[in-house]
Coordinates of C-alpha atoms in Angstrom, one line a residue:
X22 CA -32.8 -103.5 64.1
X23 CA -33.1 -99.9 62.9
X24 CA -31.0 -98.8 60.0
X25 CA -28.4 -96.3 61.0
X26 CA -28.3 -93.2 58.8
X27 CA -25.3 -90.9 58.6
X28 CA -25.8 -87.3 59.6
X29 CA -24.6 -84.5 57.3
X30 CA -21.6 -84.1 59.5
X31 CA -20.7 -87.7 58.8
X32 CA -21.3 -87.4 55.1
X33 CA -18.4 -89.2 53.4
X34 CA -15.8 -87.2 51.6
X35 CA -15.0 -88.3 48.0
X36 CA -11.9 -90.2 49.0
X37 CA -13.8 -92.4 51.5
X38 CA -16.9 -93.3 49.5
X39 CA -17.3 -97.0 48.8
X40 CA -19.6 -98.1 46.0
X41 CA -20.8 -101.7 45.9
X42 CA -21.7 -102.6 42.4
X43 CA -23.9 -105.7 42.1
X44 CA -24.0 -107.3 38.7
X45 CA -22.9 -110.7 37.3
X46 CA -20.4 -108.8 35.1
X47 CA -19.5 -106.2 37.7
X48 CA -15.7 -106.1 37.1
X49 CA -16.2 -105.7 33.3
X50 CA -18.5 -102.7 33.8
X51 CA -16.4 -101.2 36.6
X52 CA -13.3 -101.0 34.4
X53 CA -14.6 -97.8 32.7
X54 CA -16.3 -96.2 35.6
X55 CA -13.2 -96.4 37.9
X56 CA -11.4 -94.2 35.4
X57 CA -14.0 -91.5 35.8
X58 CA -14.0 -91.6 39.6
X59 CA -10.4 -92.4 40.6
X60 CA -10.9 -91.4 44.2
X61 CA -13.9 -93.6 44.8
X62 CA -13.6 -97.1 46.0
X63 CA -15.5 -99.6 43.9
X64 CA -16.3 -103.2 45.0
X65 CA -17.8 -105.6 42.5
X66 CA -20.3 -108.2 43.7
X67 CA -20.9 -110.8 41.0
X68 CA -22.9 -113.2 43.2
X69 CA -24.9 -113.3 46.5
X70 CA -21.8 -114.4 48.5
X71 CA -19.7 -111.4 47.6
X72 CA -22.7 -109.0 48.0
X73 CA -23.1 -110.2 51.5
X74 CA -19.4 -110.1 52.2
X75 CA -19.1 -106.4 51.1
X76 CA -22.4 -105.1 52.4
X77 CA -21.0 -103.6 55.6
X78 CA -18.5 -101.5 53.7
X79 CA -20.9 -99.8 51.2
X80 CA -21.9 -96.2 51.2
X81 CA -23.6 -96.6 47.8
X82 CA -25.3 -99.6 46.3
X83 CA -25.9 -100.1 42.6
X84 CA -28.1 -103.1 41.9
X85 CA -31.2 -104.2 39.8
X86 CA -33.1 -104.9 43.0
X87 CA -32.5 -104.1 46.7
X88 CA -31.2 -107.2 48.5
X89 CA -33.3 -106.9 51.7
X90 CA -31.3 -109.8 53.2
X91 CA -28.3 -107.5 53.6
X92 CA -30.1 -104.5 54.9
X93 CA -29.2 -104.8 58.6
X94 CA -25.6 -105.4 57.7
X95 CA -25.4 -102.4 55.4
X96 CA -25.2 -99.8 58.2
X97 CA -23.1 -97.3 56.2
X98 CA -25.5 -97.2 53.2
X99 CA -26.5 -93.7 52.2
X100 CA -27.8 -94.2 48.7
X101 CA -29.3 -97.0 46.6
X102 CA -29.3 -96.6 42.8
X103 CA -31.7 -99.1 41.2
X104 CA -30.6 -100.0 37.7
X105 CA -34.3 -100.6 36.8
X106 CA -37.4 -98.5 37.0
X107 CA -39.3 -100.5 39.6
X108 CA -38.2 -100.3 43.3
X109 CA -40.8 -102.7 44.6
X110 CA -38.0 -104.8 46.0
X111 CA -37.8 -102.2 48.8
X112 CA -41.4 -102.6 49.8
X113 CA -40.7 -105.2 52.6
X114 CA -38.5 -102.6 54.4
X115 CA -40.0 -99.4 53.2
X116 CA -40.8 -98.3 56.8
X117 CA -37.3 -98.9 58.1
X118 CA -35.0 -97.2 55.6
X119 CA -34.9 -93.8 57.2
X120 CA -33.1 -91.2 55.1
X121 CA -31.7 -93.6 52.6
X122 CA -31.6 -91.9 49.2
X123 CA -33.2 -94.0 46.5
X124 CA -32.9 -93.3 42.8
X125 CA -33.9 -95.4 39.8
X126 CA -33.5 -95.7 36.0
X127 CA -36.9 -94.4 35.0
X128 CA -37.2 -92.8 31.6
X129 CA -34.7 -94.9 29.7
X130 CA -37.3 -97.7 29.2
X131 CA -40.2 -95.6 27.9
X132 CA -39.6 -95.7 24.1
X133 CA -38.7 -99.4 23.9
X134 CA -41.7 -100.4 26.0
X135 CA -43.9 -98.3 23.9
X136 CA -42.5 -100.1 20.8
X137 CA -43.4 -103.4 22.5
X138 CA -46.9 -102.4 23.5
X139 CA -47.9 -101.0 20.1
X140 CA -46.4 -104.1 18.3
X141 CA -48.5 -106.2 20.7
X142 CA -51.6 -104.2 20.3
X143 CA -51.4 -104.6 16.5
X144 CA -50.8 -108.3 16.7
X145 CA -53.8 -108.7 19.1
X146 CA -55.9 -106.6 16.9
X147 CA -55.2 -108.7 13.8
X148 CA -55.1 -111.9 15.8
X149 CA -51.6 -112.9 14.7
X150 CA -51.7 -116.0 17.0
X151 CA -54.5 -117.3 14.8
X152 CA -52.5 -116.5 11.6
X153 CA -49.5 -118.4 13.0
X154 CA -51.6 -121.4 13.8
X155 CA -53.1 -121.3 10.3
X156 CA -49.6 -121.0 8.8
X157 CA -48.5 -124.1 10.8
X158 CA -51.4 -126.0 9.3
X159 CA -50.9 -124.5 5.8
X160 CA -54.4 -123.0 5.8
X161 CA -55.2 -120.0 3.7
X162 CA -57.8 -118.0 5.6
X163 CA -58.1 -114.3 4.5
X164 CA -60.0 -111.9 6.7
X165 CA -60.2 -108.2 7.4
X166 CA -60.3 -106.0 10.5
X167 CA -61.3 -102.4 11.3
X168 CA -58.5 -99.8 11.5
X169 CA -56.9 -99.3 14.9
X170 CA -57.7 -95.7 14.6
X171 CA -61.3 -96.7 15.3
X172 CA -60.3 -98.2 18.7
X173 CA -59.8 -96.8 22.2
X174 CA -56.5 -97.3 24.0
X175 CA -56.8 -97.1 27.8
X176 CA -53.6 -96.6 29.8
X177 CA -53.5 -97.0 33.6
X178 CA -50.5 -95.2 34.9
X179 CA -49.2 -92.2 33.0
X180 CA -45.6 -91.9 34.1
X181 CA -42.8 -91.8 31.5
X182 CA -43.7 -95.2 30.2
X183 CA -47.5 -94.8 30.1
X184 CA -47.1 -91.3 28.6
X185 CA -44.9 -92.7 25.8
X186 CA -47.5 -95.5 25.1
X187 CA -50.3 -92.9 25.0
X188 CA -48.4 -90.8 22.6
X189 CA -47.8 -93.7 20.3
X190 CA -51.5 -94.7 20.3
X191 CA -52.5 -91.1 19.5
X192 CA -49.9 -91.1 16.7
X193 CA -51.8 -93.8 14.9
X194 CA -55.1 -92.2 15.4
X195 CA -56.5 -94.1 18.3
X196 CA -58.7 -92.5 21.0
X197 CA -56.5 -92.5 24.1
X198 CA -57.8 -92.4 27.6
X199 CA -55.8 -92.8 30.8
X200 CA -55.8 -92.9 34.6
X201 CA -53.4 -91.2 37.0
X202 CA -53.4 -90.0 40.6
X203 CA -53.3 -86.3 39.7
X204 CA -55.7 -85.4 36.9
X205 CA -55.2 -81.6 37.2
X206 CA -52.3 -81.6 34.7
X207 CA -53.0 -82.3 31.1
X208 CA -51.1 -85.2 29.6
X209 CA -50.2 -84.8 25.9
X210 CA -51.9 -87.3 23.7
X211 CA -54.5 -88.3 26.2
X212 CA -58.1 -87.4 25.2
X213 CA -59.6 -88.0 28.6
X214 CA -58.1 -88.4 32.1
X215 CA -59.7 -90.4 34.9
X216 CA -58.8 -90.3 38.5
X217 CA -58.2 -93.6 40.4
X218 CA -61.9 -93.7 41.4
X219 CA -62.9 -93.5 37.7
X220 CA -61.3 -96.8 36.9
X221 CA -64.6 -98.5 36.2
X222 CA -65.5 -96.0 33.4
X223 CA -62.1 -96.4 31.9
X224 CA -62.4 -100.2 31.8
X225 CA -65.7 -100.1 30.1
X226 CA -64.5 -97.7 27.4
X227 CA -61.2 -99.4 26.5
X228 CA -60.6 -101.7 23.6
X229 CA -57.0 -102.2 24.7
X230 CA -56.2 -101.8 28.4
X231 CA -52.5 -101.2 29.1
X232 CA -51.2 -101.5 32.7
X233 CA -48.2 -99.2 33.3
X234 CA -48.5 -98.6 37.1
X235 CA -45.7 -99.3 39.6
X236 CA -46.1 -102.2 42.0
X237 CA -47.1 -100.5 45.3
X238 CA -49.6 -101.7 48.0
X239 CA -52.3 -99.6 46.3
X240 CA -51.9 -101.4 42.9
X241 CA -51.5 -105.0 44.1
X242 CA -54.4 -106.9 42.7
X243 CA -55.7 -103.8 40.9
X244 CA -57.2 -105.9 38.1
X245 CA -59.2 -109.0 39.2
X246 CA -62.5 -110.7 38.5
X247 CA -64.7 -107.6 39.0
X248 CA -62.6 -105.3 36.9
X249 CA -62.3 -107.9 34.1
X250 CA -66.1 -108.2 34.0
X251 CA -66.4 -104.4 33.4
X252 CA -64.3 -104.7 30.2
X253 CA -65.7 -105.4 26.8
X254 CA -65.8 -109.0 25.6
X255 CA -63.9 -107.8 22.6
X256 CA -61.2 -106.0 24.6
X257 CA -57.6 -107.0 25.3
X258 CA -55.4 -106.6 28.4
X259 CA -51.7 -105.7 28.1
X260 CA -49.6 -105.9 31.2
X261 CA -46.1 -104.5 31.2
X262 CA -46.2 -103.3 34.8
X263 CA -45.7 -106.1 37.4
X264 CA -47.4 -109.4 37.7
X265 CA -48.8 -108.6 41.1
X266 CA -51.0 -105.9 39.6
X267 CA -53.2 -108.6 38.2
X268 CA -54.9 -111.4 40.1
X269 CA -53.5 -114.1 37.8
X270 CA -55.9 -117.0 38.6
X271 CA -58.9 -114.6 38.0
X272 CA -57.4 -113.5 34.7
X273 CA -57.0 -117.1 33.6
X274 CA -60.7 -117.7 34.4
X275 CA -61.7 -114.6 32.4
X276 CA -59.6 -115.7 29.4
X277 CA -61.0 -119.2 29.4
X278 CA -64.6 -117.9 29.7
X279 CA -64.3 -115.2 27.0
X280 CA -64.9 -112.4 29.5
X281 CA -62.2 -110.6 27.5
X282 CA -60.9 -111.4 24.1
X283 CA -57.3 -112.0 25.0
X284 CA -54.1 -110.7 26.7
X285 CA -50.5 -109.8 26.1
X286 CA -48.5 -110.5 29.2
X287 CA -44.8 -109.6 29.8
X288 CA -44.9 -110.0 33.6
X289 CA -46.3 -112.6 36.0
X290 CA -47.0 -113.1 39.7
X291 CA -44.0 -115.5 39.9
X292 CA -41.2 -115.5 37.4
X293 CA -40.1 -117.5 35.5
X294 CA -43.7 -118.6 34.9
X295 CA -44.2 -122.2 36.1
X296 CA -44.5 -124.8 33.3
X297 CA -47.8 -125.9 34.9
X298 CA -49.4 -122.5 34.4
X299 CA -52.5 -122.7 32.2
X300 CA -51.4 -119.4 30.6
X301 CA -48.9 -121.3 28.4
X302 CA -51.6 -123.1 26.5
X303 CA -54.3 -120.5 26.2
X304 CA -54.9 -119.7 22.5
X305 CA -55.9 -116.1 23.2
X306 CA -52.7 -115.2 25.1
X307 CA -49.4 -113.9 23.9
X308 CA -46.6 -114.1 26.4
X309 CA -43.0 -112.8 26.7
X310 CA -40.4 -113.4 29.4
X311 CA -40.3 -109.9 31.1
X312 CA -38.4 -108.4 28.2
X313 CA -40.4 -105.3 27.2
X314 CA -37.8 -102.9 28.6
X315 CA -34.7 -105.0 27.7
X316 CA -32.6 -102.6 25.6
X317 CA -29.5 -104.1 23.9
X318 CA -27.4 -101.4 25.6
X319 CA -29.3 -101.5 28.9
X320 CA -26.2 -101.5 31.2
X321 CA -24.5 -98.7 29.3
X322 CA -27.6 -96.5 29.7
X323 CA -28.1 -97.3 33.4
X324 CA -24.4 -96.6 34.0
X325 CA -24.8 -93.2 32.4
X326 CA -27.6 -92.4 34.9
X327 CA -25.6 -93.8 37.8
X328 CA -22.4 -91.9 36.9
X329 CA -24.2 -88.6 36.6
X330 CA -25.9 -89.3 40.0
X331 CA -22.6 -90.4 41.6
X332 CA -21.1 -87.1 40.6
X333 CA -24.1 -85.3 42.1
X334 CA -23.9 -87.4 45.2
X335 CA -20.2 -86.5 45.8
X336 CA -20.8 -82.8 45.2
X337 CA -24.0 -82.9 47.3
X338 CA -26.1 -81.7 44.4
X339 CA -29.8 -82.6 43.7
X340 CA -29.9 -86.1 42.2
X341 CA -31.8 -87.4 39.1
X342 CA -34.7 -89.8 39.3
X343 CA -35.3 -89.6 43.1
X344 CA -37.9 -92.0 44.3
X345 CA -40.6 -91.0 46.8
X346 CA -40.8 -94.1 48.9
X347 CA -44.1 -93.0 50.5
X348 CA -45.6 -93.3 47.0
X349 CA -43.4 -96.1 45.9
X350 CA -42.0 -94.5 42.7

């Protein structure tokens, strides 16, 4: 079934707009936003059942992911505000959504994820997992390392997050290289830019390779056996993008074989990571449960973006953080 898109003539007036707010604590968050928009109707969906029940009434959907299972029912939907940066949940229906406006929360995660990456790079560089194992055994094993300023940080994907990571790396004196689709525009803090077809050279030159790309068809399986073989045996992989960007079984093989020195992984092909995954037990892996962008005031920040955009939507003004669905971000 094709999605029905309202024409400009049928664009809802402020008094008739219905916003479906999908969040486990929807009613708590809506208490404040209702005061700002008294003429907008808000429906709180705190579970899948209520989301499905209200889908047909929504002009606007606010949610962390797009629930594709309600797409055919949501025939009035004009705008989807994603409360996260990644909109890969829309990929299964990308060719069917017509003129649906899609916006995201990009930008608000950049600094906290850069904090996470640089902390992880430092821990990998000093081999903190080994220090922790030695501590548990009460072993005193002094050793030294070279300064991080003598190492090269490679960043694949130089959007707001990748750019923040590059800037942090440059700030501690690292050589920073990066890859992005358009290399005609200089990126502050990046010493050398590579186009997508220059990936092999970037891999060969990086001591720390950070993946900061969106999950789109072009990036699925971007890093697999062949790419890992191009990396230095002393190099580390850091993935804060999406698990699907890496072929997980081939990464496991490379980590076991010593093809690369180790990895910091915040995202996985399937989440939560299965207890049977070999990644849990690999001594050269540090893992976190998809938390790199988890700000303590995450909902407050995402609501600020949404409230600003809702005002723009009602006034038919240009909206923030528009997503180009042909590109996927």
